[in-house]
Every structure is written in structure tokens, then in C-alpha cells.
Amino acid sequence: MSIVAGLPMADRADDRDGLRLDRLHVPLGPALLDWPTGLVLRLALQGDVVQQAEVDQISVRASSSQPFWSDPWLRVIAGERVERGLAARRLCAAHLDSVGRFLAVSGWDDAAMRARSVRRRVLAGASAEELGALLRPWARQLRRSRTLRWLTRGLGELSSERAAAAGVTGPALVALGDAYCRLLVWLDEIERAATACGDTRVLDATESNGPRGRLDGPVPPSQALLDVLPGLLGGAEFAGARIIVASLDPDLDELVPVVDSRAAHE
């Protein structure tokens, strides 16, 4: 990148068609609406196409509390007794939170507001019957929308080989497709979790799948999502980049070490 009068100017590089186009370096995050908290992406653009994407180094601070969305499963891994209904309620709300962001960046503001409204009802303790009545027409509208499918089809295709190499688990692995496929998996899991919100049985210690994937693996599930993200963004149009990010929705709180608050003050 050249500097003119103290300002960075665009470089030139070959694009995918062999043309010489300006290459612009554009940062995304961390303070964007409907953006994963704390995430910074640095994109190299030629025209409106992402040529390269990097996840910037994220400053990590210690925390005395577990990541909110993953808390029930981490407590089980630590040996605590947690009801299945609590975990199902947290999973349902977490996916509604993700779908709300996905719909917002896709331009579906009314449906995004609906997702957030139901998320609040989930966390407030609404019954499975009430949640089912709220979710069924909303999810049916999204599944039937040809426009939403057209907007998000083909964005961020994730192959089984790439997913396995990065250790991806959870909805992104189940979907094994594009952004639209990941949305459909979220919708299925939201409705399934909503029906289990009243389950008083104890969650089994082997059930460690949180909203983003397995929490007992070698790396947090959101780290695996961040690892595949640059490859999914390469070659995508800039307008679709935020949809791709939203379709993975990594939770950077999973990357924050949890410390004993008592030890921190000794």
C-alpha cells in the first residue's frame, strides 16, 4: 500500500479475471451493528470482491464468569447437575439471537425483530406451548421465502473437508452447505429446543454440544468457526460478506479464559 500525504492509497493487483484493479484494504468491526462482539476482519477488496480476509488479533481479557450462551454445558463438563430444560432454553435463545443478526444483515428487519422478541420470551421462562405458537408461523414464513433463499444461497459454502480440518462442530457441521443451509439448521434446532424447555431430567455429562458446537474439544467451537471464516469470505462479493459472518456467528466470549475471581484478588 502506498502513502500519499499521509493517507493510505489503494494498491493494484491481478483480480480473478486477470485484470489489474485497485486493491482496497477495508476493516470490518469491532463496533458494527449486528456484528459478533469483539470481532475484527481485515479485507482486501478488488472491485466489490473479497480477495483476502484475515481475522485480526483479538485482545483477550480474563473473565470470572462462563460464556453466557455456553454456560449450561460448561457447568455439566465441570461436574454440576443441570436440567435438560435449562440447556434447551439457552440453546433456543442463542440460536434466535444468531438468526436475528442473520436476518438483520440480510435486510429482513421485521423477522429479525420477531426473533429478538421471542428470544426475550424464551429467557423470561415462557412455556413450551407459548413458544411453539410464537415460533411456528415465523419459522414457516422464513422457510417458504424464495427471496430469502435467493439472497443467501451460495454464500459461504463450507465443505466437509474444510470443516473437518478446522474442527468445526455444531450447526455449521450439520448444515455442510451455504449460509441458507445454516439458517435452516438453526430454525430446526430452535423449534426442537423450544419443545424441550420444560424437561426436568438431568443433562448427561456426555452431552457437550452448545450452540456453536462441542465444548469438550481441543479448541472452543467458535475458534473453529473463526478458522474457516477467511476461506469462506475469499471470492465473495462484499455485499455478502456480512451475511457469511452472520451465518457462522462466532461467540468470542468462548475464547476468553475464565479465572477464579477469588484467586484474582489474592
C-alpha positions as protocol buffer text, in pm:
chain_id: "A"
residue {
  index: 1
  type: MET
  ca { x: 0 y: 0 z: 0 }
}
residue {
  index: 2
  type: SER
  ca { x: 136 y: 345 z: -93 }
}
residue {
  index: 3
  type: ILE
  ca { x: 110 y: 654 z: 125 }
}
residue {
  index: 4
  type: VAL
  ca { x: 21 y: 995 z: -23 }
}
residue {
  index: 5
  type: ALA
  ca { x: 4 y: 1300 z: 203 }
}
residue {
  index: 6
  type: GLY
  ca { x: -4 y: 1068 z: 500 }
}
residue {
  index: 7
  type: LEU
  ca { x: -306 y: 874 z: 369 }
}
residue {
  index: 8
  type: PRO
  ca { x: -308 y: 506 z: 258 }
}
residue {
  index: 9
  type: MET
  ca { x: -388 y: 462 z: -111 }
}
residue {
  index: 10
  type: ALA
  ca { x: -514 y: 157 z: -295 }
}
residue {
  index: 11
  type: ASP
  ca { x: -263 y: -93 z: -433 }
}
residue {
  index: 12
  type: ARG
  ca { x: -301 y: -265 z: -769 }
}
residue {
  index: 13
  type: ALA
  ca { x: -312 y: -641 z: -809 }
}
residue {
  index: 14
  type: ASP
  ca { x: -442 y: -903 z: -1051 }
}
residue {
  index: 15
  type: ASP
  ca { x: -803 y: -994 z: -986 }
}
residue {
  index: 16
  type: ARG
  ca { x: -954 y: -1336 z: -1053 }
}
residue {
  index: 17
  type: ASP
  ca { x: -1013 y: -1245 z: -1420 }
}
residue {
  index: 18
  type: GLY
  ca { x: -652 y: -1136 z: -1476 }
}
residue {
  index: 19
  type: LEU
  ca { x: -731 y: -763 z: -1475 }
}
residue {
  index: 20
  type: ARG
  ca { x: -533 y: -502 z: -1284 }
}
residue {
  index: 21
  type: LEU
  ca { x: -769 y: -345 z: -1033 }
}
residue {
  index: 22
  type: ASP
  ca { x: -724 y: -130 z: -726 }
}
residue {
  index: 23
  type: ARG
  ca { x: -694 y: -332 z: -410 }
}
residue {
  index: 24
  type: LEU
  ca { x: -858 y: -164 z: -114 }
}
residue {
  index: 25
  type: HIS
  ca { x: -794 y: -269 z: 243 }
}
residue {
  index: 26
  type: VAL
  ca { x: -1110 y: -245 z: 449 }
}
residue {
  index: 27
  type: PRO
  ca { x: -1151 y: -329 z: 820 }
}
residue {
  index: 28
  type: LEU
  ca { x: -1485 y: -460 z: 950 }
}
residue {
  index: 29
  type: GLY
  ca { x: -1563 y: -443 z: 1321 }
}
residue {
  index: 30
  type: PRO
  ca { x: -1547 y: -444 z: 1607 }
}
residue {
  index: 31
  type: ALA
  ca { x: -1822 y: -184 z: 1661 }
}
residue {
  index: 32
  type: LEU
  ca { x: -2078 y: -271 z: 1395 }
}
residue {
  index: 33
  type: LEU
  ca { x: -2449 y: -322 z: 1441 }
}
residue {
  index: 34
  type: ASP
  ca { x: -2547 y: -691 z: 1427 }
}
residue {
  index: 35
  type: TRP
  ca { x: -2183 y: -798 z: 1435 }
}
residue {
  index: 36
  type: PRO
  ca { x: -2014 y: -1053 z: 1664 }
}
residue {
  index: 37
  type: THR
  ca { x: -1885 y: -861 z: 1965 }
}
residue {
  index: 38
  type: GLY
  ca { x: -1509 y: -808 z: 1954 }
}
residue {
  index: 39
  type: LEU
  ca { x: -1454 y: -948 z: 1603 }
}
residue {
  index: 40
  type: VAL
  ca { x: -1229 y: -757 z: 1361 }
}
residue {
  index: 41
  type: LEU
  ca { x: -1188 y: -863 z: 999 }
}
residue {
  index: 42
  type: ARG
  ca { x: -940 y: -709 z: 759 }
}
residue {
  index: 43
  type: LEU
  ca { x: -1050 y: -749 z: 398 }
}
residue {
  index: 44
  type: ALA
  ca { x: -860 y: -690 z: 76 }
}
residue {
  index: 45
  type: LEU
  ca { x: -1111 y: -591 z: -193 }
}
residue {
  index: 46
  type: GLN
  ca { x: -1077 y: -561 z: -567 }
}
residue {
  index: 47
  type: GLY
  ca { x: -1388 y: -401 z: -704 }
}
residue {
  index: 48
  type: ASP
  ca { x: -1665 y: -546 z: -488 }
}
residue {
  index: 49
  type: VAL
  ca { x: -1499 y: -887 z: -446 }
}
residue {
  index: 50
  type: VAL
  ca { x: -1314 y: -1004 z: -136 }
}
residue {
  index: 51
  type: GLN
  ca { x: -971 y: -1123 z: -245 }
}
residue {
  index: 52
  type: GLN
  ca { x: -836 y: -1192 z: 101 }
}
residue {
  index: 53
  type: ALA
  ca { x: -969 y: -1189 z: 456 }
}
residue {
  index: 54
  type: GLU
  ca { x: -790 y: -1207 z: 787 }
}
residue {
  index: 55
  type: VAL
  ca { x: -922 y: -1233 z: 1140 }
}
residue {
  index: 56
  type: ASP
  ca { x: -734 y: -965 z: 1329 }
}
residue {
  index: 57
  type: GLN
  ca { x: -565 y: -1044 z: 1658 }
}
residue {
  index: 58
  type: ILE
  ca { x: -826 y: -1002 z: 1925 }
}
residue {
  index: 59
  type: SER
  ca { x: -722 y: -879 z: 2267 }
}
residue {
  index: 60
  type: VAL
  ca { x: -827 y: -1137 z: 2523 }
}
residue {
  index: 61
  type: ARG
  ca { x: -918 y: -1046 z: 2878 }
}
residue {
  index: 62
  type: ALA
  ca { x: -977 y: -1285 z: 3163 }
}
residue {
  index: 63
  type: SER
  ca { x: -1331 y: -1320 z: 3297 }
}
residue {
  index: 64
  type: SER
  ca { x: -1469 y: -1460 z: 3620 }
}
residue {
  index: 65
  type: SER
  ca { x: -1787 y: -1589 z: 3451 }
}
residue {
  index: 66
  type: GLN
  ca { x: -1859 y: -1854 z: 3191 }
}
residue {
  index: 67
  type: PRO
  ca { x: -1970 y: -1754 z: 2840 }
}
residue {
  index: 68
  type: PHE
  ca { x: -2344 y: -1689 z: 2874 }
}
residue {
  index: 69
  type: TRP
  ca { x: -2466 y: -1898 z: 2583 }
}
residue {
  index: 70
  type: SER
  ca { x: -2242 y: -2196 z: 2663 }
}
residue {
  index: 71
  type: ASP
  ca { x: -2281 y: -2187 z: 3041 }
}
residue {
  index: 72
  type: PRO
  ca { x: -2515 y: -2488 z: 3097 }
}
residue {
  index: 73
  type: TRP
  ca { x: -2290 y: -2732 z: 2909 }
}
residue {
  index: 74
  type: LEU
  ca { x: -1970 y: -2598 z: 3064 }
}
residue {
  index: 75
  type: ARG
  ca { x: -2126 y: -2647 z: 3406 }
}
residue {
  index: 76
  type: VAL
  ca { x: -2207 y: -3008 z: 3319 }
}
residue {
  index: 77
  type: ILE
  ca { x: -1850 y: -3064 z: 3199 }
}
residue {
  index: 78
  type: ALA
  ca { x: -1734 y: -2925 z: 3535 }
}
residue {
  index: 79
  type: GLY
  ca { x: -1946 y: -3185 z: 3715 }
}
residue {
  index: 80
  type: GLU
  ca { x: -2259 y: -2985 z: 3804 }
}
residue {
  index: 81
  type: ARG
  ca { x: -2618 y: -3106 z: 3765 }
}
residue {
  index: 82
  type: VAL
  ca { x: -2810 y: -2912 z: 3502 }
}
residue {
  index: 83
  type: GLU
  ca { x: -3165 y: -2975 z: 3384 }
}
residue {
  index: 84
  type: ARG
  ca { x: -3217 y: -3052 z: 3017 }
}
residue {
  index: 85
  type: GLY
  ca { x: -3485 y: -2785 z: 3003 }
}
residue {
  index: 86
  type: LEU
  ca { x: -3240 y: -2513 z: 3107 }
}
residue {
  index: 87
  type: ALA
  ca { x: -2993 y: -2618 z: 2838 }
}
residue {
  index: 88
  type: ALA
  ca { x: -3270 y: -2637 z: 2577 }
}
residue {
  index: 89
  type: ARG
  ca { x: -3392 y: -2291 z: 2672 }
}
residue {
  index: 90
  type: ARG
  ca { x: -3042 y: -2146 z: 2643 }
}
residue {
  index: 91
  type: LEU
  ca { x: -2986 y: -2320 z: 2307 }
}
residue {
  index: 92
  type: CYS
  ca { x: -3318 y: -2191 z: 2172 }
}
residue {
  index: 93
  type: ALA
  ca { x: -3241 y: -1834 z: 2280 }
}
residue {
  index: 94
  type: ALA
  ca { x: -2885 y: -1848 z: 2147 }
}
residue {
  index: 95
  type: HIS
  ca { x: -2999 y: -1957 z: 1802 }
}
residue {
  index: 96
  type: LEU
  ca { x: -3274 y: -1694 z: 1799 }
}
residue {
  index: 97
  type: ASP
  ca { x: -3004 y: -1438 z: 1879 }
}
residue {
  index: 98
  type: SER
  ca { x: -2795 y: -1564 z: 1585 }
}
residue {
  index: 99
  type: VAL
  ca { x: -3090 y: -1577 z: 1346 }
}
residue {
  index: 100
  type: GLY
  ca { x: -3186 y: -1223 z: 1449 }
}
residue {
  index: 101
  type: ARG
  ca { x: -2845 y: -1099 z: 1337 }
}
residue {
  index: 102
  type: PHE
  ca { x: -2858 y: -1306 z: 1020 }
}
residue {
  index: 103
  type: LEU
  ca { x: -3197 y: -1166 z: 921 }
}
residue {
  index: 104
  type: ALA
  ca { x: -3099 y: -809 z: 1009 }
}
residue {
  index: 105
  type: VAL
  ca { x: -2791 y: -807 z: 784 }
}
residue {
  index: 106
  type: SER
  ca { x: -2999 y: -975 z: 511 }
}
residue {
  index: 107
  type: GLY
  ca { x: -3245 y: -684 z: 521 }
}
residue {
  index: 108
  type: TRP
  ca { x: -3528 y: -872 z: 692 }
}
residue {
  index: 109
  type: ASP
  ca { x: -3581 y: -629 z: 978 }
}
residue {
  index: 110
  type: ASP
  ca { x: -3935 y: -732 z: 1075 }
}
residue {
  index: 111
  type: ALA
  ca { x: -3843 y: -1100 z: 1100 }
}
residue {
  index: 112
  type: ALA
  ca { x: -3526 y: -1007 z: 1292 }
}
residue {
  index: 113
  type: MET
  ca { x: -3731 y: -808 z: 1543 }
}
residue {
  index: 114
  type: ARG
  ca { x: -3961 y: -1107 z: 1581 }
}
residue {
  index: 115
  type: ALA
  ca { x: -3665 y: -1334 z: 1655 }
}
residue {
  index: 116
  type: ARG
  ca { x: -3544 y: -1098 z: 1926 }
}
residue {
  index: 117
  type: SER
  ca { x: -3889 y: -1067 z: 2076 }
}
residue {
  index: 118
  type: VAL
  ca { x: -3925 y: -1445 z: 2104 }
}
residue {
  index: 119
  type: ARG
  ca { x: -3569 y: -1473 z: 2239 }
}
residue {
  index: 120
  type: ARG
  ca { x: -3670 y: -1247 z: 2527 }
}
residue {
  index: 121
  type: ARG
  ca { x: -3976 y: -1465 z: 2593 }
}
residue {
  index: 122
  type: VAL
  ca { x: -3755 y: -1776 z: 2597 }
}
residue {
  index: 123
  type: LEU
  ca { x: -3517 y: -1626 z: 2852 }
}
residue {
  index: 124
  type: ALA
  ca { x: -3809 y: -1496 z: 3059 }
}
residue {
  index: 125
  type: GLY
  ca { x: -3936 y: -1852 z: 3108 }
}
residue {
  index: 126
  type: ALA
  ca { x: -4221 y: -1882 z: 2857 }
}
residue {
  index: 127
  type: SER
  ca { x: -4374 y: -2230 z: 2834 }
}
residue {
  index: 128
  type: ALA
  ca { x: -4307 y: -2471 z: 2551 }
}
residue {
  index: 129
  type: GLU
  ca { x: -4668 y: -2429 z: 2434 }
}
residue {
  index: 130
  type: GLU
  ca { x: -4640 y: -2050 z: 2418 }
}
residue {
  index: 131
  type: LEU
  ca { x: -4306 y: -2066 z: 2239 }
}
residue {
  index: 132
  type: GLY
  ca { x: -4440 y: -2313 z: 1984 }
}
residue {
  index: 133
  type: ALA
  ca { x: -4728 y: -2080 z: 1900 }
}
residue {
  index: 134
  type: LEU
  ca { x: -4487 y: -1790 z: 1857 }
}
residue {
  index: 135
  type: LEU
  ca { x: -4226 y: -1978 z: 1656 }
}
residue {
  index: 136
  type: ARG
  ca { x: -4425 y: -2189 z: 1409 }
}
residue {
  index: 137
  type: PRO
  ca { x: -4563 y: -1910 z: 1184 }
}
residue {
  index: 138
  type: TRP
  ca { x: -4235 y: -1718 z: 1198 }
}
residue {
  index: 139
  type: ALA
  ca { x: -4024 y: -2018 z: 1101 }
}
residue {
  index: 140
  type: ARG
  ca { x: -4273 y: -2124 z: 833 }
}
residue {
  index: 141
  type: GLN
  ca { x: -4254 y: -1779 z: 674 }
}
residue {
  index: 142
  type: LEU
  ca { x: -3875 y: -1795 z: 661 }
}
residue {
  index: 143
  type: ARG
  ca { x: -3863 y: -2146 z: 516 }
}
residue {
  index: 144
  type: ARG
  ca { x: -4115 y: -2057 z: 244 }
}
residue {
  index: 145
  type: SER
  ca { x: -3949 y: -1733 z: 138 }
}
residue {
  index: 146
  type: ARG
  ca { x: -3797 y: -1761 z: -208 }
}
residue {
  index: 147
  type: THR
  ca { x: -3650 y: -1414 z: -168 }
}
residue {
  index: 148
  type: LEU
  ca { x: -3455 y: -1504 z: 145 }
}
residue {
  index: 149
  type: ARG
  ca { x: -3333 y: -1822 z: -18 }
}
residue {
  index: 150
  type: TRP
  ca { x: -3222 y: -1628 z: -327 }
}
residue {
  index: 151
  type: LEU
  ca { x: -3041 y: -1368 z: -114 }
}
residue {
  index: 152
  type: THR
  ca { x: -2839 y: -1619 z: 86 }
}
residue {
  index: 153
  type: ARG
  ca { x: -2793 y: -1920 z: -141 }
}
residue {
  index: 154
  type: GLY
  ca { x: -2432 y: -1991 z: -245 }
}
residue {
  index: 155
  type: LEU
  ca { x: -2277 y: -1768 z: 21 }
}
residue {
  index: 156
  type: GLY
  ca { x: -2003 y: -1918 z: 235 }
}
residue {
  index: 157
  type: GLU
  ca { x: -2008 y: -2276 z: 109 }
}
residue {
  index: 158
  type: LEU
  ca { x: -1845 y: -2497 z: 374 }
}
residue {
  index: 159
  type: SER
  ca { x: -1723 y: -2837 z: 255 }
}
residue {
  index: 160
  type: SER
  ca { x: -1687 y: -3141 z: 479 }
}
residue {
  index: 161
  type: GLU
  ca { x: -1310 y: -3142 z: 421 }
}
residue {
  index: 162
  type: ARG
  ca { x: -1269 y: -2781 z: 529 }
}
residue {
  index: 163
  type: ALA
  ca { x: -1496 y: -2828 z: 828 }
}
residue {
  index: 164
  type: ALA
  ca { x: -1312 y: -3142 z: 943 }
}
residue {
  index: 165
  type: ALA
  ca { x: -970 y: -2979 z: 904 }
}
residue {
  index: 166
  type: ALA
  ca { x: -1073 y: -2686 z: 1124 }
}
residue {
  index: 167
  type: GLY
  ca { x: -1254 y: -2897 z: 1383 }
}
residue {
  index: 168
  type: VAL
  ca { x: -1593 y: -2739 z: 1311 }
}
residue {
  index: 169
  type: THR
  ca { x: -1883 y: -2893 z: 1504 }
}
residue {
  index: 170
  type: GLY
  ca { x: -2241 y: -2792 z: 1580 }
}
residue {
  index: 171
  type: PRO
  ca { x: -2488 y: -2637 z: 1334 }
}
residue {
  index: 172
  type: ALA
  ca { x: -2223 y: -2538 z: 1080 }
}
residue {
  index: 173
  type: LEU
  ca { x: -2111 y: -2901 z: 1053 }
}
residue {
  index: 174
  type: VAL
  ca { x: -2466 y: -3035 z: 1039 }
}
residue {
  index: 175
  type: ALA
  ca { x: -2554 y: -2793 z: 760 }
}
residue {
  index: 176
  type: LEU
  ca { x: -2243 y: -2857 z: 548 }
}
residue {
  index: 177
  type: GLY
  ca { x: -2354 y: -2610 z: 287 }
}
residue {
  index: 178
  type: ASP
  ca { x: -2405 y: -2239 z: 245 }
}
residue {
  index: 179
  type: ALA
  ca { x: -2544 y: -1959 z: 459 }
}
residue {
  index: 180
  type: TYR
  ca { x: -2901 y: -2057 z: 376 }
}
residue {
  index: 181
  type: CYS
  ca { x: -2839 y: -2417 z: 484 }
}
residue {
  index: 182
  type: ARG
  ca { x: -2703 y: -2294 z: 817 }
}
residue {
  index: 183
  type: LEU
  ca { x: -3016 y: -2082 z: 866 }
}
residue {
  index: 184
  type: LEU
  ca { x: -3238 y: -2387 z: 810 }
}
residue {
  index: 185
  type: VAL
  ca { x: -3043 y: -2587 z: 1068 }
}
residue {
  index: 186
  type: TRP
  ca { x: -3085 y: -2304 z: 1319 }
}
residue {
  index: 187
  type: LEU
  ca { x: -3460 y: -2298 z: 1257 }
}
residue {
  index: 188
  type: ASP
  ca { x: -3486 y: -2674 z: 1309 }
}
residue {
  index: 189
  type: GLU
  ca { x: -3286 y: -2658 z: 1632 }
}
residue {
  index: 190
  type: ILE
  ca { x: -3484 y: -2359 z: 1761 }
}
residue {
  index: 191
  type: GLU
  ca { x: -3816 y: -2540 z: 1723 }
}
residue {
  index: 192
  type: ARG
  ca { x: -3679 y: -2865 z: 1864 }
}
residue {
  index: 193
  type: ALA
  ca { x: -3525 y: -2689 z: 2166 }
}
residue {
  index: 194
  type: ALA
  ca { x: -3845 y: -2493 z: 2232 }
}
residue {
  index: 195
  type: THR
  ca { x: -4037 y: -2816 z: 2283 }
}
residue {
  index: 196
  type: ALA
  ca { x: -3786 y: -2931 z: 2547 }
}
residue {
  index: 197
  type: CYS
  ca { x: -3782 y: -2618 z: 2764 }
}
residue {
  index: 198
  type: GLY
  ca { x: -3985 y: -2790 z: 3036 }
}
residue {
  index: 199
  type: ASP
  ca { x: -3773 y: -3107 z: 3055 }
}
residue {
  index: 200
  type: THR
  ca { x: -3666 y: -3159 z: 3418 }
}
residue {
  index: 201
  type: ARG
  ca { x: -3435 y: -3453 z: 3354 }
}
residue {
  index: 202
  type: VAL
  ca { x: -3065 y: -3405 z: 3422 }
}
residue {
  index: 203
  type: LEU
  ca { x: -2841 y: -3332 z: 3126 }
}
residue {
  index: 204
  type: ASP
  ca { x: -2599 y: -3618 z: 3065 }
}
residue {
  index: 205
  type: ALA
  ca { x: -2227 y: -3548 z: 3110 }
}
residue {
  index: 206
  type: THR
  ca { x: -2160 y: -3672 z: 2756 }
}
residue {
  index: 207
  type: GLU
  ca { x: -2391 y: -3408 z: 2605 }
}
residue {
  index: 208
  type: SER
  ca { x: -2146 y: -3124 z: 2550 }
}
residue {
  index: 209
  type: ASN
  ca { x: -2290 y: -2966 z: 2235 }
}
residue {
  index: 210
  type: GLY
  ca { x: -2351 y: -2597 z: 2298 }
}
residue {
  index: 211
  type: PRO
  ca { x: -2498 y: -2352 z: 2047 }
}
residue {
  index: 212
  type: ARG
  ca { x: -2178 y: -2337 z: 1836 }
}
residue {
  index: 213
  type: GLY
  ca { x: -2066 y: -2696 z: 1880 }
}
residue {
  index: 214
  type: ARG
  ca { x: -1877 y: -2932 z: 2112 }
}
residue {
  index: 215
  type: LEU
  ca { x: -1738 y: -2762 z: 2420 }
}
residue {
  index: 216
  type: ASP
  ca { x: -1515 y: -3051 z: 2529 }
}
residue {
  index: 217
  type: GLY
  ca { x: -1291 y: -3048 z: 2221 }
}
residue {
  index: 218
  type: PRO
  ca { x: -932 y: -2926 z: 2178 }
}
residue {
  index: 219
  type: VAL
  ca { x: -1045 y: -2574 z: 2083 }
}
residue {
  index: 220
  type: PRO
  ca { x: -1362 y: -2374 z: 2156 }
}
residue {
  index: 221
  type: PRO
  ca { x: -1620 y: -2423 z: 1878 }
}
residue {
  index: 222
  type: SER
  ca { x: -1614 y: -2052 z: 1791 }
}
residue {
  index: 223
  type: GLN
  ca { x: -1237 y: -2072 z: 1733 }
}
residue {
  index: 224
  type: ALA
  ca { x: -1301 y: -2335 z: 1466 }
}
residue {
  index: 225
  type: LEU
  ca { x: -1560 y: -2106 z: 1307 }
}
residue {
  index: 226
  type: LEU
  ca { x: -1310 y: -1820 z: 1302 }
}
residue {
  index: 227
  type: ASP
  ca { x: -1053 y: -2050 z: 1143 }
}
residue {
  index: 228
  type: VAL
  ca { x: -1278 y: -2132 z: 845 }
}
residue {
  index: 229
  type: LEU
  ca { x: -1416 y: -1779 z: 806 }
}
residue {
  index: 230
  type: PRO
  ca { x: -1136 y: -1627 z: 590 }
}
residue {
  index: 231
  type: GLY
  ca { x: -1163 y: -1912 z: 340 }
}
residue {
  index: 232
  type: LEU
  ca { x: -1539 y: -1869 z: 313 }
}
residue {
  index: 233
  type: LEU
  ca { x: -1504 y: -1495 z: 251 }
}
residue {
  index: 234
  type: GLY
  ca { x: -1242 y: -1523 z: -24 }
}
residue {
  index: 235
  type: GLY
  ca { x: -1408 y: -1465 z: -362 }
}
residue {
  index: 236
  type: ALA
  ca { x: -1736 y: -1346 z: -210 }
}
residue {
  index: 237
  type: GLU
  ca { x: -1893 y: -1015 z: -303 }
}
residue {
  index: 238
  type: PHE
  ca { x: -1857 y: -752 z: -35 }
}
residue {
  index: 239
  type: ALA
  ca { x: -2237 y: -724 z: -2 }
}
residue {
  index: 240
  type: GLY
  ca { x: -2249 y: -1090 z: 101 }
}
residue {
  index: 241
  type: ALA
  ca { x: -1958 y: -1081 z: 345 }
}
residue {
  index: 242
  type: ARG
  ca { x: -2166 y: -979 z: 645 }
}
residue {
  index: 243
  type: ILE
  ca { x: -2424 y: -1247 z: 568 }
}
residue {
  index: 244
  type: ILE
  ca { x: -2146 y: -1509 z: 568 }
}
residue {
  index: 245
  type: VAL
  ca { x: -2016 y: -1385 z: 903 }
}
residue {
  index: 246
  type: ALA
  ca { x: -2370 y: -1383 z: 1047 }
}
residue {
  index: 247
  type: SER
  ca { x: -2433 y: -1737 z: 923 }
}
residue {
  index: 248
  type: LEU
  ca { x: -2148 y: -1860 z: 1146 }
}
residue {
  index: 249
  type: ASP
  ca { x: -2197 y: -1606 z: 1427 }
}
residue {
  index: 250
  type: PRO
  ca { x: -1888 y: -1696 z: 1633 }
}
residue {
  index: 251
  type: ASP
  ca { x: -1915 y: -1615 z: 2003 }
}
residue {
  index: 252
  type: LEU
  ca { x: -1585 y: -1456 z: 2104 }
}
residue {
  index: 253
  type: ASP
  ca { x: -1672 y: -1495 z: 2471 }
}
residue {
  index: 254
  type: GLU
  ca { x: -1581 y: -1862 z: 2422 }
}
residue {
  index: 255
  type: LEU
  ca { x: -1222 y: -1753 z: 2363 }
}
residue {
  index: 256
  type: VAL
  ca { x: -1196 y: -1562 z: 2692 }
}
residue {
  index: 257
  type: PRO
  ca { x: -1021 y: -1759 z: 2971 }
}
residue {
  index: 258
  type: VAL
  ca { x: -1229 y: -1799 z: 3284 }
}
residue {
  index: 259
  type: VAL
  ca { x: -1040 y: -1726 z: 3606 }
}
residue {
  index: 260
  type: ASP
  ca { x: -1136 y: -1776 z: 3969 }
}
residue {
  index: 261
  type: SER
  ca { x: -1233 y: -1429 z: 4089 }
}
residue {
  index: 262
  type: ARG
  ca { x: -1113 y: -1517 z: 4438 }
}
residue {
  index: 263
  type: ALA
  ca { x: -768 y: -1611 z: 4314 }
}
residue {
  index: 264
  type: ALA
  ca { x: -750 y: -1293 z: 4109 }
}
residue {
  index: 265
  type: HIS
  ca { x: -774 y: -1085 z: 4427 }
}
residue {
  index: 266
  type: GLU
  ca { x: -525 y: -1282 z: 4636 }
}
